[in-house]
PDB file of C-alpha atoms and ligand atoms in Angstrom:
ATOM      1  CA  MET A   1       1.717  32.143 -14.561  1.00  0.00           C
ATOM      2  CA  GLN A   2      -0.799  30.367 -12.343  1.00  0.00           C
ATOM      3  CA  LEU A   3       1.648  29.665  -9.489  1.00  0.00           C
ATOM      4  CA  LYS A   4       3.583  32.929  -9.279  1.00  0.00           C
ATOM      5  CA  GLY A   5       4.753  33.689  -5.728  1.00  0.00           C
ATOM      6  CA  LYS A   6       4.290  30.074  -4.583  1.00  0.00           C
ATOM      7  CA  THR A   7       6.954  27.696  -3.283  1.00  0.00           C
ATOM      8  CA  ALA A   8       6.668  23.968  -3.889  1.00  0.00           C
ATOM      9  CA  ILE A   9       8.443  20.866  -2.637  1.00  0.00           C
ATOM     10  CA  VAL A  10       8.227  17.864  -4.966  1.00  0.00           C
ATOM     11  CA  THR A  11       9.649  14.645  -3.505  1.00  0.00           C
ATOM     12  CA  GLY A  12      11.217  12.138  -5.893  1.00  0.00           C
ATOM     13  CA  SER A  13      11.704  14.752  -8.599  1.00  0.00           C
ATOM     14  CA  THR A  14      15.083  13.781 -10.019  1.00  0.00           C
ATOM     15  CA  SER A  15      13.280  11.648 -12.622  1.00  0.00           C
ATOM     16  CA  GLY A  16       9.968  10.727 -14.230  1.00  0.00           C
ATOM     17  CA  ILE A  17       6.659  12.183 -13.013  1.00  0.00           C
ATOM     18  CA  GLY A  18       8.192  14.226 -10.167  1.00  0.00           C
ATOM     19  CA  LEU A  19      10.639  15.949 -12.495  1.00  0.00           C
ATOM     20  CA  GLY A  20       7.799  16.691 -14.926  1.00  0.00           C
ATOM     21  CA  ILE A  21       5.745  18.236 -12.099  1.00  0.00           C
ATOM     22  CA  ALA A  22       8.713  20.312 -10.870  1.00  0.00           C
ATOM     23  CA  GLU A  23       9.233  21.647 -14.412  1.00  0.00           C
ATOM     24  CA  ALA A  24       5.531  22.409 -14.894  1.00  0.00           C
ATOM     25  CA  PHE A  25       5.380  24.248 -11.540  1.00  0.00           C
ATOM     26  CA  ALA A  26       8.470  26.331 -12.463  1.00  0.00           C
ATOM     27  CA  ARG A  27       6.937  27.090 -15.881  1.00  0.00           C
ATOM     28  CA  GLU A  28       3.881  28.425 -14.022  1.00  0.00           C
ATOM     29  CA  GLY A  29       6.057  30.720 -11.893  1.00  0.00           C
ATOM     30  CA  ALA A  30       6.643  28.685  -8.706  1.00  0.00           C
ATOM     31  CA  GLU A  31       9.941  28.383  -6.875  1.00  0.00           C
ATOM     32  CA  VAL A  32      10.699  24.699  -6.434  1.00  0.00           C
ATOM     33  CA  VAL A  33      12.642  22.406  -4.112  1.00  0.00           C
ATOM     34  CA  ILE A  34      13.450  19.191  -5.924  1.00  0.00           C
ATOM     35  CA  ASN A  35      14.439  15.978  -4.151  1.00  0.00           C
ATOM     36  CA  GLY A  36      15.362  12.411  -4.986  1.00  0.00           C
ATOM     37  CA  LEU A  37      18.143   9.963  -5.514  1.00  0.00           C
ATOM     38  CA  GLY A  38      20.642   9.848  -8.352  1.00  0.00           C
ATOM     39  CA  SER A  39      24.242  10.424  -9.342  1.00  0.00           C
ATOM     40  CA  PRO A  40      25.602  13.985  -9.068  1.00  0.00           C
ATOM     41  CA  ALA A  41      25.255  14.197 -12.866  1.00  0.00           C
ATOM     42  CA  ASP A  42      21.572  13.080 -12.733  1.00  0.00           C
ATOM     43  CA  ILE A  43      20.840  15.664 -10.037  1.00  0.00           C
ATOM     44  CA  GLU A  44      22.612  18.433 -11.979  1.00  0.00           C
ATOM     45  CA  ALA A  45      20.652  17.504 -15.107  1.00  0.00           C
ATOM     46  CA  ALA A  46      17.339  17.578 -13.185  1.00  0.00           C
ATOM     47  CA  LEU A  47      18.223  20.941 -11.599  1.00  0.00           C
ATOM     48  CA  ALA A  48      19.147  22.370 -15.016  1.00  0.00           C
ATOM     49  CA  ARG A  49      15.805  21.292 -16.518  1.00  0.00           C
ATOM     50  CA  VAL A  50      13.813  22.987 -13.747  1.00  0.00           C
ATOM     51  CA  LYS A  51      16.061  26.087 -13.609  1.00  0.00           C
ATOM     52  CA  ALA A  52      15.590  26.550 -17.378  1.00  0.00           C
ATOM     53  CA  HIS A  53      12.186  28.080 -16.545  1.00  0.00           C
ATOM     54  CA  GLY A  54      13.910  30.989 -14.794  1.00  0.00           C
ATOM     55  CA  ARG A  55      12.751  30.405 -11.227  1.00  0.00           C
ATOM     56  CA  ARG A  56      14.674  29.866  -8.014  1.00  0.00           C
ATOM     57  CA  VAL A  57      15.269  26.128  -7.605  1.00  0.00           C
ATOM     58  CA  ALA A  58      17.049  24.120  -4.886  1.00  0.00           C
ATOM     59  CA  TYR A  59      17.861  20.453  -4.428  1.00  0.00           C
ATOM     60  CA  ASP A  60      17.353  18.700  -1.081  1.00  0.00           C
ATOM     61  CA  PRO A  61      18.908  15.228  -0.675  1.00  0.00           C
ATOM     62  CA  ALA A  62      16.482  14.006   2.027  1.00  0.00           C
ATOM     63  CA  ASN A  63      16.111  10.240   1.935  1.00  0.00           C
ATOM     64  CA  MET A  64      12.408   9.339   2.108  1.00  0.00           C
ATOM     65  CA  LEU A  65      13.338   6.377   4.336  1.00  0.00           C
ATOM     66  CA  LYS A  66      14.435   8.816   7.064  1.00  0.00           C
ATOM     67  CA  PRO A  67      11.739  10.787   8.961  1.00  0.00           C
ATOM     68  CA  ALA A  68      14.241  13.280  10.433  1.00  0.00           C
ATOM     69  CA  GLU A  69      15.625  14.120   6.973  1.00  0.00           C
ATOM     70  CA  ILE A  70      12.083  14.656   5.641  1.00  0.00           C
ATOM     71  CA  ALA A  71      11.232  17.060   8.478  1.00  0.00           C
ATOM     72  CA  ALA A  72      14.563  18.862   7.966  1.00  0.00           C
ATOM     73  CA  MET A  73      13.829  19.240   4.221  1.00  0.00           C
ATOM     74  CA  VAL A  74      10.531  20.994   4.972  1.00  0.00           C
ATOM     75  CA  ALA A  75      12.112  23.191   7.691  1.00  0.00           C
ATOM     76  CA  LYS A  76      14.960  24.217   5.346  1.00  0.00           C
ATOM     77  CA  ALA A  77      12.547  25.114   2.559  1.00  0.00           C
ATOM     78  CA  GLU A  78      10.469  27.218   4.995  1.00  0.00           C
ATOM     79  CA  LYS A  79      13.656  28.985   6.140  1.00  0.00           C
ATOM     80  CA  ASP A  80      15.281  29.504   2.716  1.00  0.00           C
ATOM     81  CA  PHE A  81      12.152  30.296   0.673  1.00  0.00           C
ATOM     82  CA  GLY A  82      10.016  31.757   3.483  1.00  0.00           C
ATOM     83  CA  ARG A  83       7.069  29.435   2.816  1.00  0.00           C
ATOM     84  CA  VAL A  84       5.952  26.060   1.508  1.00  0.00           C
ATOM     85  CA  ASP A  85       2.645  26.471  -0.316  1.00  0.00           C
ATOM     86  CA  ILE A  86       2.581  23.229  -2.295  1.00  0.00           C
ATOM     87  CA  LEU A  87       3.790  19.804  -1.189  1.00  0.00           C
ATOM     88  CA  VAL A  88       3.808  16.954  -3.706  1.00  0.00           C
ATOM     89  CA  ASN A  89       4.474  13.562  -2.149  1.00  0.00           C
ATOM     90  CA  ASN A  90       5.624  11.737  -5.239  1.00  0.00           C
ATOM     91  CA  ALA A  91       8.650   9.567  -4.355  1.00  0.00           C
ATOM     92  CA  GLY A  92       7.925   5.912  -4.899  1.00  0.00           C
ATOM     93  CA  ILE A  93       9.431   2.522  -5.632  1.00  0.00           C
ATOM     94  CA  GLN A  94       8.047  -0.830  -6.738  1.00  0.00           C
ATOM     95  CA  HIS A  95       8.877  -4.487  -6.131  1.00  0.00           C
ATOM     96  CA  VAL A  96       7.087  -7.452  -7.685  1.00  0.00           C
ATOM     97  CA  SER A  97       7.074 -10.817  -5.936  1.00  0.00           C
ATOM     98  CA  PRO A  98       4.729 -13.615  -4.756  1.00  0.00           C
ATOM     99  CA  ILE A  99       3.545 -12.799  -1.226  1.00  0.00           C
ATOM    100  CA  GLU A 100       5.226 -15.793   0.436  1.00  0.00           C
ATOM    101  CA  GLU A 101       8.596 -14.801  -1.025  1.00  0.00           C
ATOM    102  CA  PHE A 102       8.158 -11.030  -0.701  1.00  0.00           C
ATOM    103  CA  PRO A 103      11.416  -9.782   0.856  1.00  0.00           C
ATOM    104  CA  ILE A 104      10.653  -8.210   4.251  1.00  0.00           C
ATOM    105  CA  GLU A 105      13.100  -5.362   3.598  1.00  0.00           C
ATOM    106  CA  LYS A 106      11.307  -4.542   0.306  1.00  0.00           C
ATOM    107  CA  TRP A 107       7.941  -4.455   2.114  1.00  0.00           C
ATOM    108  CA  ASP A 108       9.398  -2.097   4.743  1.00  0.00           C
ATOM    109  CA  ALA A 109      11.038   0.167   2.134  1.00  0.00           C
ATOM    110  CA  ILE A 110       7.889   0.442  -0.021  1.00  0.00           C
ATOM    111  CA  ILE A 111       5.688   1.266   2.976  1.00  0.00           C
ATOM    112  CA  ALA A 112       8.282   3.825   4.173  1.00  0.00           C
ATOM    113  CA  ILE A 113       8.905   5.564   0.833  1.00  0.00           C
ATOM    114  CA  ASN A 114       5.450   5.297  -0.799  1.00  0.00           C
ATOM    115  CA  LEU A 115       3.327   5.913   2.332  1.00  0.00           C
ATOM    116  CA  SER A 116       5.087   6.967   5.545  1.00  0.00           C
ATOM    117  CA  SER A 117       7.240   9.635   3.841  1.00  0.00           C
ATOM    118  CA  ALA A 118       4.032  11.462   2.887  1.00  0.00           C
ATOM    119  CA  PHE A 119       2.874  11.389   6.521  1.00  0.00           C
ATOM    120  CA  HIS A 120       6.210  12.824   7.705  1.00  0.00           C
ATOM    121  CA  ALA A 121       6.279  15.555   5.041  1.00  0.00           C
ATOM    122  CA  ILE A 122       2.626  16.546   5.613  1.00  0.00           C
ATOM    123  CA  ARG A 123       3.170  16.595   9.385  1.00  0.00           C
ATOM    124  CA  ALA A 124       6.099  18.989   8.932  1.00  0.00           C
ATOM    125  CA  ALA A 125       4.477  21.236   6.288  1.00  0.00           C
ATOM    126  CA  VAL A 126       0.996  21.665   7.806  1.00  0.00           C
ATOM    127  CA  PRO A 127       1.864  24.132  10.629  1.00  0.00           C
ATOM    128  CA  GLY A 128       3.173  26.712   8.094  1.00  0.00           C
ATOM    129  CA  MET A 129       0.227  26.124   5.743  1.00  0.00           C
ATOM    130  CA  LYS A 130      -2.275  26.553   8.599  1.00  0.00           C
ATOM    131  CA  LYS A 131      -0.537  29.718   9.759  1.00  0.00           C
ATOM    132  CA  ARG A 132      -0.724  31.214   6.256  1.00  0.00           C
ATOM    133  CA  LYS A 133      -4.264  29.831   5.728  1.00  0.00           C
ATOM    134  CA  THR A 134      -3.273  28.424   2.358  1.00  0.00           C
ATOM    135  CA  GLY A 135      -1.753  25.184   1.135  1.00  0.00           C
ATOM    136  CA  ARG A 136      -1.925  22.437  -1.447  1.00  0.00           C
ATOM    137  CA  ILE A 137      -0.957  18.854  -0.666  1.00  0.00           C
ATOM    138  CA  ILE A 138      -0.896  16.434  -3.595  1.00  0.00           C
ATOM    139  CA  ASN A 139      -0.198  12.749  -3.005  1.00  0.00           C
ATOM    140  CA  MET A 140       0.941  10.655  -5.976  1.00  0.00           C
ATOM    141  CA  CYS A 141      -1.165   7.529  -5.671  1.00  0.00           C
ATOM    142  CA  SER A 142      -1.792   5.093  -8.541  1.00  0.00           C
ATOM    143  CA  ALA A 143      -4.546   3.066 -10.164  1.00  0.00           C
ATOM    144  CA  HIS A 144      -3.261   0.650  -7.522  1.00  0.00           C
ATOM    145  CA  SER A 145      -4.782   2.907  -4.829  1.00  0.00           C
ATOM    146  CA  LEU A 146      -8.205   1.875  -6.169  1.00  0.00           C
ATOM    147  CA  THR A 147      -7.643  -1.625  -7.512  1.00  0.00           C
ATOM    148  CA  ALA A 148      -5.056  -4.382  -7.139  1.00  0.00           C
ATOM    149  CA  SER A 149      -2.750  -6.657  -9.090  1.00  0.00           C
ATOM    150  CA  PRO A 150      -1.129  -9.897  -7.955  1.00  0.00           C
ATOM    151  CA  TYR A 151       2.503  -9.817  -6.804  1.00  0.00           C
ATOM    152  CA  LYS A 152       2.402  -6.115  -5.871  1.00  0.00           C
ATOM    153  CA  ALA A 153       1.258  -6.539  -2.245  1.00  0.00           C
ATOM    154  CA  ALA A 154       3.407  -3.800  -0.728  1.00  0.00           C
ATOM    155  CA  TYR A 155       2.796  -1.254  -3.502  1.00  0.00           C
ATOM    156  CA  VAL A 156      -0.985  -1.831  -3.490  1.00  0.00           C
ATOM    157  CA  ALA A 157      -1.108  -1.642   0.320  1.00  0.00           C
ATOM    158  CA  ALA A 158       0.981   1.552   0.387  1.00  0.00           C
ATOM    159  CA  LYS A 159      -1.049   3.281  -2.348  1.00  0.00           C
ATOM    160  CA  HIS A 160      -4.393   2.313  -0.749  1.00  0.00           C
ATOM    161  CA  GLY A 161      -2.976   3.670   2.522  1.00  0.00           C
ATOM    162  CA  LEU A 162      -1.912   6.913   0.834  1.00  0.00           C
ATOM    163  CA  ALA A 163      -5.428   7.343  -0.597  1.00  0.00           C
ATOM    164  CA  GLY A 164      -6.833   6.998   2.937  1.00  0.00           C
ATOM    165  CA  LEU A 165      -4.283   9.422   4.364  1.00  0.00           C
ATOM    166  CA  THR A 166      -5.324  11.917   1.661  1.00  0.00           C
ATOM    167  CA  LYS A 167      -8.967  11.828   2.765  1.00  0.00           C
ATOM    168  CA  SER A 168      -8.190  12.083   6.473  1.00  0.00           C
ATOM    169  CA  VAL A 169      -5.830  15.061   6.026  1.00  0.00           C
ATOM    170  CA  ALA A 170      -8.344  16.756   3.701  1.00  0.00           C
ATOM    171  CA  LEU A 171     -11.079  16.575   6.358  1.00  0.00           C
ATOM    172  CA  GLU A 172      -8.760  17.846   9.100  1.00  0.00           C
ATOM    173  CA  LEU A 173      -7.699  20.894   7.096  1.00  0.00           C
ATOM    174  CA  ALA A 174     -10.927  21.630   5.242  1.00  0.00           C
ATOM    175  CA  GLU A 175     -11.568  24.908   7.103  1.00  0.00           C
ATOM    176  CA  GLN A 176      -7.937  26.042   7.016  1.00  0.00           C
ATOM    177  CA  GLY A 177      -7.542  26.919   3.315  1.00  0.00           C
ATOM    178  CA  VAL A 178      -5.424  23.806   2.818  1.00  0.00           C
ATOM    179  CA  THR A 179      -6.466  21.087   0.355  1.00  0.00           C
ATOM    180  CA  CYS A 180      -5.193  17.526   0.130  1.00  0.00           C
ATOM    181  CA  ASN A 181      -5.819  15.459  -2.988  1.00  0.00           C
ATOM    182  CA  ALA A 182      -4.475  12.371  -4.704  1.00  0.00           C
ATOM    183  CA  ILE A 183      -3.569  11.723  -8.317  1.00  0.00           C
ATOM    184  CA  SER A 184      -3.884   8.117  -9.473  1.00  0.00           C
ATOM    185  CA  PRO A 185      -2.138   7.469 -12.775  1.00  0.00           C
ATOM    186  CA  GLY A 186      -2.324   4.274 -14.773  1.00  0.00           C
ATOM    187  CA  PHE A 187       0.799   3.367 -16.751  1.00  0.00           C
ATOM    188  CA  VAL A 188       2.856   6.483 -17.384  1.00  0.00           C
ATOM    189  CA  TRP A 189       5.731   6.445 -19.849  1.00  0.00           C
ATOM    190  CA  THR A 190       8.655   7.131 -17.456  1.00  0.00           C
ATOM    191  CA  PRO A 191      12.190   5.695 -17.315  1.00  0.00           C
ATOM    192  CA  LEU A 192      10.815   3.265 -14.697  1.00  0.00           C
ATOM    193  CA  VAL A 193       8.293   1.745 -17.117  1.00  0.00           C
ATOM    194  CA  GLU A 194      10.532   2.113 -20.198  1.00  0.00           C
ATOM    195  CA  LYS A 195      13.201  -0.053 -18.545  1.00  0.00           C
ATOM    196  CA  GLN A 196      10.686  -2.848 -17.852  1.00  0.00           C
ATOM    197  CA  ILE A 197       9.827  -3.360 -21.545  1.00  0.00           C
ATOM    198  CA  PRO A 198      13.042  -5.141 -22.676  1.00  0.00           C
ATOM    199  CA  ASP A 199      13.003  -7.249 -19.472  1.00  0.00           C
ATOM    200  CA  LEU A 200       9.393  -8.292 -20.018  1.00  0.00           C
ATOM    201  CA  ALA A 201      10.081  -9.043 -23.710  1.00  0.00           C
ATOM    202  CA  LYS A 202      13.021 -11.230 -22.725  1.00  0.00           C
ATOM    203  CA  SER A 203      11.297 -13.083 -19.884  1.00  0.00           C
ATOM    204  CA  GLU A 204       8.171 -13.826 -21.976  1.00  0.00           C
ATOM    205  CA  GLY A 205      10.051 -14.480 -25.243  1.00  0.00           C
ATOM    206  CA  ILE A 206       8.053 -11.792 -27.070  1.00  0.00           C
ATOM    207  CA  SER A 207       8.980  -8.683 -29.067  1.00  0.00           C
ATOM    208  CA  GLU A 208       9.316  -5.299 -27.344  1.00  0.00           C
ATOM    209  CA  ALA A 209       6.245  -4.079 -29.253  1.00  0.00           C
ATOM    210  CA  ASP A 210       4.236  -7.039 -27.880  1.00  0.00           C
ATOM    211  CA  ALA A 211       5.632  -6.371 -24.389  1.00  0.00           C
ATOM    212  CA  LYS A 212       4.355  -2.783 -24.621  1.00  0.00           C
ATOM    213  CA  ARG A 213       0.942  -4.053 -25.783  1.00  0.00           C
ATOM    214  CA  LYS A 214       0.883  -6.491 -22.850  1.00  0.00           C
ATOM    215  CA  VAL A 215       1.577  -3.695 -20.345  1.00  0.00           C
ATOM    216  CA  LEU A 216      -1.158  -1.588 -21.933  1.00  0.00           C
ATOM    217  CA  SER A 217      -3.716  -4.403 -21.919  1.00  0.00           C
ATOM    218  CA  ARG A 218      -5.058  -3.059 -18.570  1.00  0.00           C
ATOM    219  CA  GLN A 219      -5.461   0.453 -19.950  1.00  0.00           C
ATOM    220  CA  PRO A 220      -8.569   0.692 -22.197  1.00  0.00           C
ATOM    221  CA  THR A 221      -7.144   3.588 -24.256  1.00  0.00           C
ATOM    222  CA  ARG A 222      -4.129   1.316 -25.042  1.00  0.00           C
ATOM    223  CA  GLN A 223      -1.995   4.448 -24.699  1.00  0.00           C
ATOM    224  CA  PHE A 224       0.521   5.352 -22.029  1.00  0.00           C
ATOM    225  CA  VAL A 225      -0.320   8.436 -19.975  1.00  0.00           C
ATOM    226  CA  THR A 226       2.422  11.054 -20.406  1.00  0.00           C
ATOM    227  CA  VAL A 227       4.389  12.773 -17.656  1.00  0.00           C
ATOM    228  CA  GLU A 228       3.169  16.122 -19.053  1.00  0.00           C
ATOM    229  CA  GLN A 229      -0.485  15.055 -18.686  1.00  0.00           C
ATOM    230  CA  VAL A 230       0.029  14.093 -15.022  1.00  0.00           C
ATOM    231  CA  ALA A 231       1.950  17.338 -14.416  1.00  0.00           C
ATOM    232  CA  ALA A 232      -0.886  19.409 -15.927  1.00  0.00           C
ATOM    233  CA  LEU A 233      -3.319  17.832 -13.438  1.00  0.00           C
ATOM    234  CA  ALA A 234      -0.940  18.604 -10.564  1.00  0.00           C
ATOM    235  CA  VAL A 235      -0.703  22.240 -11.700  1.00  0.00           C
ATOM    236  CA  PHE A 236      -4.504  22.489 -11.766  1.00  0.00           C
ATOM    237  CA  LEU A 237      -4.824  21.052  -8.249  1.00  0.00           C
ATOM    238  CA  ALA A 238      -2.289  23.651  -7.048  1.00  0.00           C
ATOM    239  CA  THR A 239      -4.231  26.643  -8.421  1.00  0.00           C
ATOM    240  CA  GLU A 240      -6.858  28.854  -6.782  1.00  0.00           C
ATOM    241  CA  ALA A 241      -9.498  27.347  -9.095  1.00  0.00           C
ATOM    242  CA  ALA A 242      -9.040  24.040  -7.263  1.00  0.00           C
ATOM    243  CA  ALA A 243      -9.729  25.543  -3.814  1.00  0.00           C
ATOM    244  CA  PRO A 244     -13.002  23.613  -3.301  1.00  0.00           C
ATOM    245  CA  ILE A 245     -11.471  20.299  -4.393  1.00  0.00           C
ATOM    246  CA  THR A 246     -10.238  18.372  -1.378  1.00  0.00           C
ATOM    247  CA  GLY A 247     -10.154  14.725  -0.396  1.00  0.00           C
ATOM    248  CA  ALA A 248     -10.453  13.739  -4.061  1.00  0.00           C
ATOM    249  CA  ASN A 249      -8.540  10.967  -5.797  1.00  0.00           C
ATOM    250  CA  TYR A 250      -8.198  11.796  -9.488  1.00  0.00           C
ATOM    251  CA  SER A 251      -7.773   8.881 -11.867  1.00  0.00           C
ATOM    252  CA  ILE A 252      -5.650   9.605 -14.933  1.00  0.00           C
ATOM    253  CA  ASP A 253      -5.484   6.056 -16.196  1.00  0.00           C
ATOM    254  CA  GLY A 254      -6.993   5.774 -19.678  1.00  0.00           C
ATOM    255  CA  GLY A 255     -10.109   4.148 -18.203  1.00  0.00           C
ATOM    256  CA  TRP A 256      -8.313   1.371 -16.245  1.00  0.00           C
ATOM    257  CA  THR A 257     -10.325   1.780 -13.028  1.00  0.00           C
ATOM    258  CA  ALA A 258     -13.625   2.288 -14.889  1.00  0.00           C
ATOM    259  CA  GLU A 259     -13.606  -1.388 -15.866  1.00  0.00           C
TER     260      GLU A 259
HETATM  261  P1  LIG B 301      10.812   7.177 -11.198  1.00  0.00           P
HETATM  262  O1  LIG B 301      11.579   5.959 -10.762  1.00  0.00           O
HETATM  263  O2  LIG B 301      11.112   7.774 -12.527  1.00  0.00           O
HETATM  264  O3  LIG B 301      10.911   8.297 -10.061  1.00  0.00           O
HETATM  265  C1  LIG B 301      10.876   7.989  -8.687  1.00  0.00           C
HETATM  266  C2  LIG B 301      11.521   9.111  -7.921  1.00  0.00           C
HETATM  267  O4  LIG B 301      11.514   8.767  -6.524  1.00  0.00           O
HETATM  268  C3  LIG B 301      12.989   9.344  -8.315  1.00  0.00           C
HETATM  269  O5  LIG B 301      13.285  10.724  -8.318  1.00  0.00           O
HETATM  270  C4  LIG B 301      13.746   8.628  -7.205  1.00  0.00           C
HETATM  271  O6  LIG B 301      15.060   9.151  -6.995  1.00  0.00           O
HETATM  272  C5  LIG B 301      12.831   8.957  -6.022  1.00  0.00           C
HETATM  273  N1  LIG B 301      13.101   8.094  -4.872  1.00  0.00           N
HETATM  274  C6  LIG B 301      13.104   6.740  -4.798  1.00  0.00           C
HETATM  275  N2  LIG B 301      13.491   6.348  -3.563  1.00  0.00           N
HETATM  276  C7  LIG B 301      13.739   7.484  -2.838  1.00  0.00           C
HETATM  277  C8  LIG B 301      14.169   7.742  -1.517  1.00  0.00           C
HETATM  278  N3  LIG B 301      14.455   6.753  -0.666  1.00  0.00           N
HETATM  279  N4  LIG B 301      14.320   9.028  -1.138  1.00  0.00           N
HETATM  280  C9  LIG B 301      14.063  10.062  -1.989  1.00  0.00           C
HETATM  281  N5  LIG B 301      13.647   9.862  -3.255  1.00  0.00           N
HETATM  282  C10 LIG B 301      13.476   8.595  -3.676  1.00  0.00           C
HETATM  283  O7  LIG B 301       9.274   6.723 -11.119  1.00  0.00           O
HETATM  284  P2  LIG B 301       7.939   7.438 -11.649  1.00  0.00           P
HETATM  285  O8  LIG B 301       7.340   6.488 -12.604  1.00  0.00           O
HETATM  286  O9  LIG B 301       8.166   8.844 -12.037  1.00  0.00           O
HETATM  287  O10 LIG B 301       7.054   7.383 -10.297  1.00  0.00           O
HETATM  288  C11 LIG B 301       6.790   8.526  -9.491  1.00  0.00           C
HETATM  289  C12 LIG B 301       5.570   8.264  -8.636  1.00  0.00           C
HETATM  290  O11 LIG B 301       4.450   8.005  -9.479  1.00  0.00           O
HETATM  291  C13 LIG B 301       5.701   7.044  -7.718  1.00  0.00           C
HETATM  292  O12 LIG B 301       5.085   7.316  -6.471  1.00  0.00           O
HETATM  293  C14 LIG B 301       4.942   5.964  -8.458  1.00  0.00           C
HETATM  294  O13 LIG B 301       4.437   4.980  -7.596  1.00  0.00           O
HETATM  295  C15 LIG B 301       3.838   6.791  -9.088  1.00  0.00           C
HETATM  296  N6  LIG B 301       3.218   6.146 -10.248  1.00  0.00           N
HETATM  297  C16 LIG B 301       3.935   5.860 -11.376  1.00  0.00           C
HETATM  298  C17 LIG B 301       3.309   5.238 -12.451  1.00  0.00           C
HETATM  299  C18 LIG B 301       4.030   4.897 -13.737  1.00  0.00           C
HETATM  300  O14 LIG B 301       3.450   4.186 -14.566  1.00  0.00           O
HETATM  301  N7  LIG B 301       5.226   5.368 -13.980  1.00  0.00           N
HETATM  302  C19 LIG B 301       1.945   4.894 -12.349  1.00  0.00           C
HETATM  303  C20 LIG B 301       1.256   5.200 -11.179  1.00  0.00           C
HETATM  304  C21 LIG B 301       1.896   5.832 -10.135  1.00  0.00           C
END
């Protein structure tokens, strides 16, 4: 029980990596506020998975496009749970398009959800963390915070921005007992990636097995990272043992960014 007595907010935790982190935190004893989009049934299913670990869990519907809703989510968690010790800025979306055709509204949404929402959540959570002299901020970056791919201009820009925000916040809070770190996964087997395989197979006229191999061609291990592996790293960064780690950007990418 490495996180007993702690309260965490995990944005974008109705699915994929965020849900895995929320479950891992609850397994380690934390109370958790989950957040994200989805049908009422999806949200109930996510809540049930996190509650199964026996901790207090709440759902907050804040839309990461809306700064006031993000601030209200943090304020409500402080009020209802008495504290926010761990903030994981995980919500994210992707859009792939040549730069000259990149829809302006997709650029704006990716910058808002993948980058600005972290700024708004950190801004709201830091006063309580400073007051209590303890806090853990974890920003879900990507291999695309360290390297780039064509057609992903907004995502690459947002993730590079989030990596910079991580370092700046870490330096500001270094003497306050509050750490701020980034996790940069390569390809993780989530519903988001799983859904792309049949589409890629169809568009390239290849089998689904070949489509998977194509996706993994950037990842030297030729293996997907699992949600559980990313969640285990997030748990570590939230523990006392990680107190001296701040401003770091941890790659968990099967060697992608070593090339
Ligand atoms: P996912 O689609 O399974 O989960 C994304 C989550 O964000 C969902 O809960 C969704 O509801 C939420 N979300 C989206 N828009 C939102 C909004 N406006 N307001 C609130 N919540 C919103 O995707 P995932 O693969 O689990 O990705 C999670 C994070 O990990 C993202 O930041 C992504 O960029 C990053 N990441 C994923 C991979 C990968 O291969 N899957 C690799 C590197 C980084």
